[in-house]
GROMACS .gro file of C-alpha atoms in nm:
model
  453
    1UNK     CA    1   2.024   1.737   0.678
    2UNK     CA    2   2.190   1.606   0.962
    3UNK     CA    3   2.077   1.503   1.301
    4UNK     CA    4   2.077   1.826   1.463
    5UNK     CA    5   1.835   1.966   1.197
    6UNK     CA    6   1.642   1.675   1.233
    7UNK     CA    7   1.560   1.728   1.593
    8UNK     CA    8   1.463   2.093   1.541
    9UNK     CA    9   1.237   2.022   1.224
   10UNK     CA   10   1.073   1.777   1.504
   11UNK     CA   11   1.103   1.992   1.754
   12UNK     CA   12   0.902   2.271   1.536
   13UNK     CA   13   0.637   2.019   1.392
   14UNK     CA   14   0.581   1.905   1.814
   15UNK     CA   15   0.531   2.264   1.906
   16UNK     CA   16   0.294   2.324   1.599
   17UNK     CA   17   0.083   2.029   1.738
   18UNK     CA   18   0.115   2.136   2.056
   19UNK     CA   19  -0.066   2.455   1.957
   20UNK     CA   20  -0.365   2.305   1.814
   21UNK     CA   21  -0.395   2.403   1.527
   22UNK     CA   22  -0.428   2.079   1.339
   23UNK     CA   23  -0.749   1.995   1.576
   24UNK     CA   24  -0.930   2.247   1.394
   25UNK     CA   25  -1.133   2.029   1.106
   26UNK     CA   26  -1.182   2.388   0.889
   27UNK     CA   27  -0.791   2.385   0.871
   28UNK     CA   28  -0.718   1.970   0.773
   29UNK     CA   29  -1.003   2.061   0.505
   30UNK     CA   30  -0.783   2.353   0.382
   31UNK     CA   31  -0.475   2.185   0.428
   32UNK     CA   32  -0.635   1.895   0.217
   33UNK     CA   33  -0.782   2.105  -0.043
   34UNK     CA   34  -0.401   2.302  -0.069
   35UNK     CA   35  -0.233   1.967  -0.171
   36UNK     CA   36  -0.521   1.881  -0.402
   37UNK     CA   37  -0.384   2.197  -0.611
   38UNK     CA   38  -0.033   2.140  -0.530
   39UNK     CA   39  -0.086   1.787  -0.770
   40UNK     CA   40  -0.318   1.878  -1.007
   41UNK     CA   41  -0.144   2.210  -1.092
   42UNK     CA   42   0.205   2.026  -1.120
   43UNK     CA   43   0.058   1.701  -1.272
   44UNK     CA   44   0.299   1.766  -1.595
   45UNK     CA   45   0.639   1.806  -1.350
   46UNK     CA   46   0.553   1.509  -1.184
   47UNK     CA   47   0.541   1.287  -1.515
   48UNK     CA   48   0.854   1.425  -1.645
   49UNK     CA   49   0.951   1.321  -1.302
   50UNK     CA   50   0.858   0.961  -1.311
   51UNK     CA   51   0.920   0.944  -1.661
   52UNK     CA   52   1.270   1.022  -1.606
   53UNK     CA   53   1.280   0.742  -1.325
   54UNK     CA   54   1.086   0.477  -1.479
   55UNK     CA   55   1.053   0.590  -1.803
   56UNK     CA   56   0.730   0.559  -1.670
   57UNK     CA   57   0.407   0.680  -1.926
   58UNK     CA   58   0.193   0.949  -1.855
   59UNK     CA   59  -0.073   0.709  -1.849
   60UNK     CA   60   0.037   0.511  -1.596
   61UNK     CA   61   0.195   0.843  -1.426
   62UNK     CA   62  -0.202   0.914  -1.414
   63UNK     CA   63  -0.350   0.612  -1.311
   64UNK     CA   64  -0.029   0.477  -1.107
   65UNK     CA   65   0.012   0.810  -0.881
   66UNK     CA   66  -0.172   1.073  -0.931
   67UNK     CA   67  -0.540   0.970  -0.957
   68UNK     CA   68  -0.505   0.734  -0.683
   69UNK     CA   69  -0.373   1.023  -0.428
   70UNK     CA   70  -0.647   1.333  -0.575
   71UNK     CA   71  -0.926   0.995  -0.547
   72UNK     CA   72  -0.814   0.937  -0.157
   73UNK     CA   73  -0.824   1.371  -0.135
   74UNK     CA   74  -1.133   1.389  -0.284
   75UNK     CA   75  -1.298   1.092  -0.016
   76UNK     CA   76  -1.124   1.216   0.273
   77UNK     CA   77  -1.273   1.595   0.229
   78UNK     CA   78  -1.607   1.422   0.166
   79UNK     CA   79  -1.633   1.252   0.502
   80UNK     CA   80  -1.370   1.395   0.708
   81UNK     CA   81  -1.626   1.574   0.909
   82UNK     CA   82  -1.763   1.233   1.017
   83UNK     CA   83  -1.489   1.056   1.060
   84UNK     CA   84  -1.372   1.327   1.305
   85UNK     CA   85  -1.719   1.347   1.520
   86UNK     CA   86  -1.726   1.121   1.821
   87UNK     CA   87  -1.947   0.838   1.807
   88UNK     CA   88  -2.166   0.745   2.059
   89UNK     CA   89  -2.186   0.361   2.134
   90UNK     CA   90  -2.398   0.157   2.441
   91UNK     CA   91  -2.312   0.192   2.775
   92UNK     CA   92  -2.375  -0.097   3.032
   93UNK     CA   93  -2.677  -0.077   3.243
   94UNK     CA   94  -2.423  -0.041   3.589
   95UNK     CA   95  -2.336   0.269   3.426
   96UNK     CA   96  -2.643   0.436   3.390
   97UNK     CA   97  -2.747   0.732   3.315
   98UNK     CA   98  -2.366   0.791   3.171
   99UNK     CA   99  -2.312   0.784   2.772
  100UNK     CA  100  -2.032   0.622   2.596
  101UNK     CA  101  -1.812   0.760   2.272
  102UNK     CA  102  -1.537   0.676   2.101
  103UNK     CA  103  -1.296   0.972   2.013
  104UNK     CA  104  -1.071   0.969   1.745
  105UNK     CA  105  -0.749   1.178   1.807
  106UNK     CA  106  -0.413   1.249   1.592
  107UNK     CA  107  -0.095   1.104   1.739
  108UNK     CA  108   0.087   1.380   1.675
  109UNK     CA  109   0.404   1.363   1.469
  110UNK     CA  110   0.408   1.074   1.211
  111UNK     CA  111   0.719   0.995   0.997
  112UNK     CA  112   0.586   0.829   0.658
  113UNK     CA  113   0.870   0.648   0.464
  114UNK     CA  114   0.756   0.620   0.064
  115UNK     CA  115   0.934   0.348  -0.175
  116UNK     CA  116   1.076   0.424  -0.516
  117UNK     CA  117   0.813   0.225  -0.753
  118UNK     CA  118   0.484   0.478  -0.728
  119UNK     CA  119   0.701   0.780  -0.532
  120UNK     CA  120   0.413   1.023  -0.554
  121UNK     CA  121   0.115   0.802  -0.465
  122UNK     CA  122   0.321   0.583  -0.196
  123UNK     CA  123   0.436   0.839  -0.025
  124UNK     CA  124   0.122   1.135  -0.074
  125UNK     CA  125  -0.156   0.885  -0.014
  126UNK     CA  126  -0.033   0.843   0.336
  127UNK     CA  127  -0.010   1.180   0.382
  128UNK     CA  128  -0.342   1.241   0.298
  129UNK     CA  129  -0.433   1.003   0.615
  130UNK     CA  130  -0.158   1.156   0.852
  131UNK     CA  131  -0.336   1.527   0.778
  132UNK     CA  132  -0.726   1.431   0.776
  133UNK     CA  133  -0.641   1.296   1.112
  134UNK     CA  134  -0.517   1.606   1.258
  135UNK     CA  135  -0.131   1.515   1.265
  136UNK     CA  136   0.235   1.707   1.134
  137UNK     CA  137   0.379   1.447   0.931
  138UNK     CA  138   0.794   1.444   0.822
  139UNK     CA  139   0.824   1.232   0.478
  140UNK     CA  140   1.112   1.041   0.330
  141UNK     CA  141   1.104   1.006  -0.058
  142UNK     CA  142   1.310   0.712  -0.151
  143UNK     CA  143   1.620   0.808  -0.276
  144UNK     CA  144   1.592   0.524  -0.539
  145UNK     CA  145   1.343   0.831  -0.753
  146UNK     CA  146   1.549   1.059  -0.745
  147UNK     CA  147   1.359   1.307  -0.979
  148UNK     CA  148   1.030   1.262  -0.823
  149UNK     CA  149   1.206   1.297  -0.473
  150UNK     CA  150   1.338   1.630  -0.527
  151UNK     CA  151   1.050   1.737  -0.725
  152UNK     CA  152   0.806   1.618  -0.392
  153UNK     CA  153   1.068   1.826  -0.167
  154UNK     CA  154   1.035   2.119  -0.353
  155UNK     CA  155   0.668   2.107  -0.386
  156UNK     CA  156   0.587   2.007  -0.055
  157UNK     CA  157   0.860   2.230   0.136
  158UNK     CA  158   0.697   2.588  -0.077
  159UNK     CA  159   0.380   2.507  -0.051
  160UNK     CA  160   0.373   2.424   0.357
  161UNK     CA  161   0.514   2.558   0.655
  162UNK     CA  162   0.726   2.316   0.725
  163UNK     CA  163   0.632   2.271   1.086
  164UNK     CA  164   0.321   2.125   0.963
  165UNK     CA  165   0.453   1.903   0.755
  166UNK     CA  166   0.781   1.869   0.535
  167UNK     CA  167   0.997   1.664   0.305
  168UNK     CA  168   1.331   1.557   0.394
  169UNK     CA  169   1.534   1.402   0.128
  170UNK     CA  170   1.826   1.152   0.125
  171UNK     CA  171   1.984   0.805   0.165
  172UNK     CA  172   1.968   0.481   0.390
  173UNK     CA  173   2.184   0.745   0.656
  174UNK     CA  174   1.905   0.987   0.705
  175UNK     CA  175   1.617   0.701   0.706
  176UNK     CA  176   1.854   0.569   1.002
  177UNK     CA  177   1.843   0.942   1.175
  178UNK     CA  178   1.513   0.993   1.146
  179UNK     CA  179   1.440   0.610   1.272
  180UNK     CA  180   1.666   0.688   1.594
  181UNK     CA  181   1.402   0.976   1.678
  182UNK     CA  182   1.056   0.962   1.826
  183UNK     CA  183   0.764   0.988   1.611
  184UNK     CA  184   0.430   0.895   1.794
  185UNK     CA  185   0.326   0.668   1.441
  186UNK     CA  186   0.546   0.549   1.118
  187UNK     CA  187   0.408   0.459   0.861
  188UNK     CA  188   0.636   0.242   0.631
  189UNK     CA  189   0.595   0.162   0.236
  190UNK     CA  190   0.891  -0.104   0.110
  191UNK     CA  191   1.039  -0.420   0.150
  192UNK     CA  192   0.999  -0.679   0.424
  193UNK     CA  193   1.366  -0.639   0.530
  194UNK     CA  194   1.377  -0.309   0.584
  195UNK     CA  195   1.018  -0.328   0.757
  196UNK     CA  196   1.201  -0.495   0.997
  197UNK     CA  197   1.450  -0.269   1.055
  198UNK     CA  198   1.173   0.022   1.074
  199UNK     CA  199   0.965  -0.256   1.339
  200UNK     CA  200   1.307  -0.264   1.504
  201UNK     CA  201   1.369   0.118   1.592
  202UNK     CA  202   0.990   0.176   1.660
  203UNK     CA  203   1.022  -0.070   1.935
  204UNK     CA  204   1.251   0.128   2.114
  205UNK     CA  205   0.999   0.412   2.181
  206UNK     CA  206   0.708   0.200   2.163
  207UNK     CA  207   0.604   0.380   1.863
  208UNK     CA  208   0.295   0.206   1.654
  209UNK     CA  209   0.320   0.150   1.301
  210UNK     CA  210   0.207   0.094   0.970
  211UNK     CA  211   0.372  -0.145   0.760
  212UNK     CA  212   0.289  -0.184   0.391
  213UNK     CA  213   0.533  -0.468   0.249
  214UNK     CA  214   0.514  -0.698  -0.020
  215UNK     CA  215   0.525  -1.104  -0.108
  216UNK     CA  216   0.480  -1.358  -0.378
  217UNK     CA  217   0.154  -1.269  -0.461
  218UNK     CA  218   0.023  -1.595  -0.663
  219UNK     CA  219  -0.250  -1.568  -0.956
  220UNK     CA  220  -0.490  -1.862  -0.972
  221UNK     CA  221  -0.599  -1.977  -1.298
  222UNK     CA  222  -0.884  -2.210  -1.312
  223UNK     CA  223  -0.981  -2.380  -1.640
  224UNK     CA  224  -1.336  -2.204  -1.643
  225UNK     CA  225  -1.258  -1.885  -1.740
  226UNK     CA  226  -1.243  -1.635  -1.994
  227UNK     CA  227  -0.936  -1.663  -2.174
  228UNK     CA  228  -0.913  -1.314  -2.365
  229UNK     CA  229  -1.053  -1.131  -2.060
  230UNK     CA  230  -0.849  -1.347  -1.817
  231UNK     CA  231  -0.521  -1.281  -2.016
  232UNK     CA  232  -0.582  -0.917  -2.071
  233UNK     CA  233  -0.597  -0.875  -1.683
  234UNK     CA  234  -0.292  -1.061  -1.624
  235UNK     CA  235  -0.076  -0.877  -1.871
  236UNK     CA  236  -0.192  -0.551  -1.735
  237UNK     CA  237  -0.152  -0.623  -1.389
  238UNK     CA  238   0.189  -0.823  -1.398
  239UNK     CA  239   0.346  -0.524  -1.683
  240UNK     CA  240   0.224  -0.211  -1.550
  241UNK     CA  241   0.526  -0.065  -1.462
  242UNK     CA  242   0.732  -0.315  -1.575
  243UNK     CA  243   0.573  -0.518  -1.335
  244UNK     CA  244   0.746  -0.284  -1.039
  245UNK     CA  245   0.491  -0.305  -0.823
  246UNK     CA  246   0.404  -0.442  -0.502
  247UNK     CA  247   0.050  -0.615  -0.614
  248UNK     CA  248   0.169  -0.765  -0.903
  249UNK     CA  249   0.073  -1.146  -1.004
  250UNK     CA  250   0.419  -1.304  -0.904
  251UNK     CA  251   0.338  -1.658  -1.012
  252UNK     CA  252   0.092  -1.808  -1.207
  253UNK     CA  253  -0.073  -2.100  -1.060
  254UNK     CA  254  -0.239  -2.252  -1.402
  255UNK     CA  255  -0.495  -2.537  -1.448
  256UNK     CA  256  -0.302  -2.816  -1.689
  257UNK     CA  257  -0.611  -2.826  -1.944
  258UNK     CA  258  -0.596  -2.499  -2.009
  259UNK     CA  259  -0.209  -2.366  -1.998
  260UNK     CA  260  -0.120  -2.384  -2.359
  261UNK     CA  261  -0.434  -2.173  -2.430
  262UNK     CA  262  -0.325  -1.934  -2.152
  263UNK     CA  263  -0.022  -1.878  -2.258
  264UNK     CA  264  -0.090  -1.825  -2.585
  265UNK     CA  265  -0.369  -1.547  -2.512
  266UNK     CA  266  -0.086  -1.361  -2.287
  267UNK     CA  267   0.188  -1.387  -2.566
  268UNK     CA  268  -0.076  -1.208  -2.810
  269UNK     CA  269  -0.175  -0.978  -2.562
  270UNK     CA  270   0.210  -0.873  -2.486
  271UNK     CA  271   0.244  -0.819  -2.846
  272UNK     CA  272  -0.114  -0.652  -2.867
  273UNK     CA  273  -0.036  -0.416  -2.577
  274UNK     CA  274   0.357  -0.358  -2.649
  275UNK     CA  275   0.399  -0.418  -2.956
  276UNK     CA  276   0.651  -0.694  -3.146
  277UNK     CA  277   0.928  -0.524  -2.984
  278UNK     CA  278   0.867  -0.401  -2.637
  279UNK     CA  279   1.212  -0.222  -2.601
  280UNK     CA  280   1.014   0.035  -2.889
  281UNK     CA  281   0.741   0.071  -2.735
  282UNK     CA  282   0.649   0.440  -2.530
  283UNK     CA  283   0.430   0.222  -2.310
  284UNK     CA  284   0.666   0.000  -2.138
  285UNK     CA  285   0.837   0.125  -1.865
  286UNK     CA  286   1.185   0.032  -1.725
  287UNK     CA  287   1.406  -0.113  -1.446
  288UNK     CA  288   1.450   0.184  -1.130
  289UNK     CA  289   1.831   0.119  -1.149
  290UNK     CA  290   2.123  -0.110  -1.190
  291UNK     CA  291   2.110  -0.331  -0.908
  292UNK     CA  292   1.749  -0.395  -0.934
  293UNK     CA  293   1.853  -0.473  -1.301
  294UNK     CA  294   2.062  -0.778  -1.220
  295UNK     CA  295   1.897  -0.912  -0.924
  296UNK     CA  296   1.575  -0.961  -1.205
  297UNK     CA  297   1.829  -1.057  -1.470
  298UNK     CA  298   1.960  -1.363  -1.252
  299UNK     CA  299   1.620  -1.471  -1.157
  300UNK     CA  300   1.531  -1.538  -1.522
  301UNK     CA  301   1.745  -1.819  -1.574
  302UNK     CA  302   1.575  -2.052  -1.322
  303UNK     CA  303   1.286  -2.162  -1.576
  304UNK     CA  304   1.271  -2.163  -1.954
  305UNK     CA  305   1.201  -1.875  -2.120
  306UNK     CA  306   0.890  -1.969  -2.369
  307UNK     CA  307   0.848  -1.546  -2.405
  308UNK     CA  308   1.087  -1.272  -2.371
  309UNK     CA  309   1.408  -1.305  -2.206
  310UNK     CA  310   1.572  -0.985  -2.403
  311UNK     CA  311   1.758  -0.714  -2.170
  312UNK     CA  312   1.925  -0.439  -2.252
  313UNK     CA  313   2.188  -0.296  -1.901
  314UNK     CA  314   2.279   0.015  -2.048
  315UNK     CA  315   1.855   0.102  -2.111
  316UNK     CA  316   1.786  -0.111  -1.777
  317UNK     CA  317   1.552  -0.290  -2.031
  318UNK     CA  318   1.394  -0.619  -1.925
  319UNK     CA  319   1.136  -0.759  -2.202
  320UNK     CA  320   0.844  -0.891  -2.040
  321UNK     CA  321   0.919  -1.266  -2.020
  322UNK     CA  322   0.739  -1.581  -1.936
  323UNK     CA  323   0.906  -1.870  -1.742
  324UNK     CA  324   0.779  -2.242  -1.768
  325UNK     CA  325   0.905  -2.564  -1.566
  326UNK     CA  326   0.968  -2.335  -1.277
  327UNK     CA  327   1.043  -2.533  -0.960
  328UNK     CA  328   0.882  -2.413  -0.648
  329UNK     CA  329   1.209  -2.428  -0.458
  330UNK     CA  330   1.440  -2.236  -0.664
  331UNK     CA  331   1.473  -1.841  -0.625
  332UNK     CA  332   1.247  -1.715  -0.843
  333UNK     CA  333   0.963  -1.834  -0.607
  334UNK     CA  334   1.147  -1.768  -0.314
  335UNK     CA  335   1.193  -1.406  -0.345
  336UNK     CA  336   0.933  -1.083  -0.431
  337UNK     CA  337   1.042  -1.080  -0.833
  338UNK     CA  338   0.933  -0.684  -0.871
  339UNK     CA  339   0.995  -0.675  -1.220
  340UNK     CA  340   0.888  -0.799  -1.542
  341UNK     CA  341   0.875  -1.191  -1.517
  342UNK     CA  342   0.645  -1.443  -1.453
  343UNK     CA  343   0.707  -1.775  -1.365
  344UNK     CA  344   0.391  -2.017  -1.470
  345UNK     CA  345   0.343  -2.343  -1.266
  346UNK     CA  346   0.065  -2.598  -1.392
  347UNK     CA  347  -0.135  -2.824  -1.121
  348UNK     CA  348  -0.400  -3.096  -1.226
  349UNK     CA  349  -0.565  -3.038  -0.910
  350UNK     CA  350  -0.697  -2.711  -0.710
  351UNK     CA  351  -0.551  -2.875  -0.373
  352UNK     CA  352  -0.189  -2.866  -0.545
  353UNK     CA  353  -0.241  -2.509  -0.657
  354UNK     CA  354  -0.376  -2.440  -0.278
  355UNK     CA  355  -0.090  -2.583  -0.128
  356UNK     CA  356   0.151  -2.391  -0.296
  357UNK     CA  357   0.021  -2.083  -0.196
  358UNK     CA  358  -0.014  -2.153   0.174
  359UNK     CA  359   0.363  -2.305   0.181
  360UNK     CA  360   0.493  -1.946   0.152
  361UNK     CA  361   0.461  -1.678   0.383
  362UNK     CA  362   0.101  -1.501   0.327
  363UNK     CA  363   0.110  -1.257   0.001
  364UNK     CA  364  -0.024  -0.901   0.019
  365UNK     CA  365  -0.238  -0.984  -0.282
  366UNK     CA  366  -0.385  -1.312  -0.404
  367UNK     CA  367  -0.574  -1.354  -0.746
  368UNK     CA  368  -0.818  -1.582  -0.882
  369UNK     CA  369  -0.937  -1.693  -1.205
  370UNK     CA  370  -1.275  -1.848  -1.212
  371UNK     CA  371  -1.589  -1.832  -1.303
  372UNK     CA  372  -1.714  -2.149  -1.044
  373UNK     CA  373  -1.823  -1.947  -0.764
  374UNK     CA  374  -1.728  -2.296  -0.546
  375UNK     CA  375  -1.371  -2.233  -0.639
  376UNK     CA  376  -1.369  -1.849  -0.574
  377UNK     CA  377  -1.513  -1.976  -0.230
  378UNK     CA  378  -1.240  -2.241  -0.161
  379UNK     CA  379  -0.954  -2.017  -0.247
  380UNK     CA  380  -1.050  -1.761  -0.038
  381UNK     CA  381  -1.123  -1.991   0.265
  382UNK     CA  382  -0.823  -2.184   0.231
  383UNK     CA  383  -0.552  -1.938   0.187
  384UNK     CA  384  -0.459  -1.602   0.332
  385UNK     CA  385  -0.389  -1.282   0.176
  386UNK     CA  386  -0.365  -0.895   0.238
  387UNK     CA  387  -0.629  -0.869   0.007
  388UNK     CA  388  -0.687  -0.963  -0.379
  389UNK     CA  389  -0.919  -0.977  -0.649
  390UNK     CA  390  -1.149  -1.254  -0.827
  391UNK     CA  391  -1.150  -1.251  -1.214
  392UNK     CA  392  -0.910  -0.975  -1.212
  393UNK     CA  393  -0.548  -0.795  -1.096
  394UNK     CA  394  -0.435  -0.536  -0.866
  395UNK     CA  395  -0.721  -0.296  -0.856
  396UNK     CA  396  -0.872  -0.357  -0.538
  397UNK     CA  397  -0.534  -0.146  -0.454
  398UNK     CA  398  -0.691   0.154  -0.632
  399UNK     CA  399  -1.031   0.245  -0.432
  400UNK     CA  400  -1.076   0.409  -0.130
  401UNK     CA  401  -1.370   0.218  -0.077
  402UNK     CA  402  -1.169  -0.107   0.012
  403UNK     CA  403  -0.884  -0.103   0.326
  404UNK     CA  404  -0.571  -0.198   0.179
  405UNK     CA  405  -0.243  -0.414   0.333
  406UNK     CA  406  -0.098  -0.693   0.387
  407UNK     CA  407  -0.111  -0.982   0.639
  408UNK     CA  408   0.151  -1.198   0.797
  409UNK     CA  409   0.464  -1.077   0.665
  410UNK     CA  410   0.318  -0.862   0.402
  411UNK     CA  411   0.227  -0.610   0.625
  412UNK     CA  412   0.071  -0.481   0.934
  413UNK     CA  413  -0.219  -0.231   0.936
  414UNK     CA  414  -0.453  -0.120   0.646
  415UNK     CA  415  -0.482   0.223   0.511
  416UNK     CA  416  -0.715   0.372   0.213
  417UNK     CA  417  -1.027   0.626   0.272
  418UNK     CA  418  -1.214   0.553   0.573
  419UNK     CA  419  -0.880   0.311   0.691
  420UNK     CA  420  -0.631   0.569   0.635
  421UNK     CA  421  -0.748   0.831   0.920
  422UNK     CA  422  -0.811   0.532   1.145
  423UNK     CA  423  -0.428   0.430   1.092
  424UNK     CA  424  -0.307   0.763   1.183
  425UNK     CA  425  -0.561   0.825   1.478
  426UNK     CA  426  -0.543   0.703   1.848
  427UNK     CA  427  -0.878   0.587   1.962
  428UNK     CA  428  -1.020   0.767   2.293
  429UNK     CA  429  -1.287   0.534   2.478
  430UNK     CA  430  -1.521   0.811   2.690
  431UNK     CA  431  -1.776   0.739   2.960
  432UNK     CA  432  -1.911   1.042   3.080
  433UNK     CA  433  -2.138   1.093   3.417
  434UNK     CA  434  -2.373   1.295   3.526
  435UNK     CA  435  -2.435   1.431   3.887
  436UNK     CA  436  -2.835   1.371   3.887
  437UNK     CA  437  -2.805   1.089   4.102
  438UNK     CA  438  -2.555   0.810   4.195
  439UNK     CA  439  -2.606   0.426   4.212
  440UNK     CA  440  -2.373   0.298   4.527
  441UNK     CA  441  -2.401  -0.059   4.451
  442UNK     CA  442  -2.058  -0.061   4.308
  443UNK     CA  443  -1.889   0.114   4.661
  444UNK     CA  444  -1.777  -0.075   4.971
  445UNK     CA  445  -1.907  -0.204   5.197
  446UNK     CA  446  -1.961  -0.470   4.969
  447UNK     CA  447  -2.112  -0.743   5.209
  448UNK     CA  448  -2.436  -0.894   5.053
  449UNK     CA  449  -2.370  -0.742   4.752
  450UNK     CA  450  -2.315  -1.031   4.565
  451UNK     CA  451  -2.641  -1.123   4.532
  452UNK     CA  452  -2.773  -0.828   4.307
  453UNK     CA  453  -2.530  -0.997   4.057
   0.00000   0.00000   0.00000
């Protein structure tokens, strides 16, 4: 598509605003209830799709991607209707007898940008926001997915006019076309570079966004814990998609008295989950592509490998691997690892651990491992996260229930259920009057006013 097209498919999607249509709450419903089908009816094509990507399982296929999107359908055709009713709120006294309400309204055209690592959910959950609020939406699929990016454009683009909202598939050249355009909200799924890039060109029309990024994202491990539980929940969350995901634990931050023990519950888990040989197992997923590949591959060999280490270029296979003696300085805790390796640091005391976290730029997810509900309390009120769990990993990601994104340079704005419409809805502050009767304190002449004040 080049940038002629581009302009007309905006062009189309501005004049299909511009007639209304999307205002109508019966027809977001439908519209809703359409792409609810569209997934659940094409569940199979979309695991063959990630599986040929990621080699990712159906299982995490399911409860990576397409769960998460029919959960956030599901909630937002449950309360659409009140989201989308105005709410009345006080007025001031001066005011009276007027009444006050705050009006939610679609932008009107959003562009939503979706990364490679959960294509479907990434990119769909968005959408699900963009349409309960009333707007057309034009996505990007990363390119990165290839599979799952055509298979989204071919979905999407027979299933919906188009002018409502439509799929547009290609490189880092088209994200720049569609970035040199107006959109009245992007919304923005990836890394923090390119976030600013995205931040960049929105500035030039003033455009708001949404940006979802990533970070280190440290795990906390306290020495009161539950050492099965508390390694089971670290394995999952760091190796789910061979660890390709933007909540993962990136470093564990682990009490001294109870390391070896750690460690020795995640190496059984590994084996418990994966198997003795991971490479064999058809639960393990693998690296998106080459480059990715080698950027993790360098990254291992600042730390000593106590687990793992194994890779395999031609398979993009990267065992999942364990790093000790890590130094906080080098660059495999100074960059977003997105793959299968974790680096382990031990501190002797909480303020150590604490520090760590608070010299890096704020995470998008921060983890604790505790049962002391004093040290759950500290963490929390001495760091800064998007958001995070306690005694667990990565799930508060998962719920509607809970906004989700990141803080500081993991991201601006929140989406998820309720916080999705409200990211792609401007919000209209109404006082409206009456003609019954009309208070003239407020009109000049204003001499001895003052003293009604």
């Amino acid at each position: 598509m080049d940038q002629s097209e581009i302009q007309d498919l905006i062009r189309r999607q501005r004049e299909f605003f511009a007639a209304g249509k999307t205002r109508d709450i019966s027809f977001r419903l439908e519209q809703l209830k359409k792409l609810r089908t569209m997934i659940t009816e094409n569940e199979g094509a979309i695991f063959d799709a990630l599986k040929r990507d990621l080699n990712k399982p159906a299982w995490e296929a399911y409860a990576g991607d397409t769960a998460i999107v029919v959960n956030e359908l599901d909630y937002a055709v449950k309360h659409l209707r009140s989201w989308a009713k105005p709410k009345r709120v006080k007025t001031p006294l001066a005011y009276f007898p007027g009444s006050s309400h705050i009006h939610p309204a679609p932008y009107g055209v959003a562009l939503i940008i979706g990364p490679w690592n959960f294509p479907v959910q990434l990119t769909l959950a968005p959408l699900v926001g963009a349409v309960a609020a009333g707007n057309c939406a034009v996505l990007k699929p990363s390119e990165v997915s290839p599979h799952t990016s055509r298979l989204l454009a071919r979905l999407i683009n027979k299933n919906f006019d188009d002018a409502f909202f439509a799929v547009v598939e290609g490189g880092a050249d088209i994200a720049r076309a569609l970035l040199a355009e107006k959109f009245d909200c992007i919304f923005f799924t990836g890394s923090v570079g390119v976030g600013k890039l995205v931040m960049e060109a929105a500035a030039k029309h003033l455009t708001p966004v949404t940006l979802e990024l990533g970070g280190k994202n440290p795990c906390i491990v306290d020495a009161d814990i539950h050492l099965d539980y508390a390694a089971r929940r670290i394995t999952w969350g760091k190796f789910f998609n061979a660890g390709q995901s933007c909540v993962a634990p990136d470093y564990l931050l682990v009490d001294k008295r109870i390391k070896r023990e750690l460690l020795e519950h995640i190496n059984r888990t590994i084996r418990e989950f994966y198997g003795a040989d991971p490479s064999q197992s058809p639960d393990y997923a693998r690296i998106v592509n080459d480059r990715h590949f080698d950027r993790i591959t360098n990254l291992i060999k600042y730390g000593n490998i106590i687990l793992g280490g194994k890779t395999d270029r031609t398979a993009r296979y990267i065992a999942p691997t364990l790093l000790d003696n890590v130094v906080v300085d080098s660059p495999v805790m100074e960059e977003e690892i997105f793959g299968p390796v974790l680096p382990v640091i031990e501190y002797e005391d909480l303020s150590r651990a604490i520090a760590i976290v608070n010299e890096m730029p704020r995470p998008l997810a921060l983890y604790i491992f505790s049962r002391s509900r004093k040290v759950q309390e500290r963490v929390l009120r001495e760091t800064s996260s998007g958001g995070g769990c306690i005694n667990d990993t990565t799930i508060h990601e998962t719920t509607p229930y809970l906004p989700f994104g990141g803080a500081g340079k993991s991201g601006i704005g929140k989406y998820h259920g309720k916080a999705s419409f409200d990211a792609f809805s401007h919000v209209r502050s109404i006082i409206k009057q009456g003609f019954l009767f009309d208070i003239k304190l407020r009109y000049p002449p204003y001499k001895g006013k003052l003293k009604f004040m």
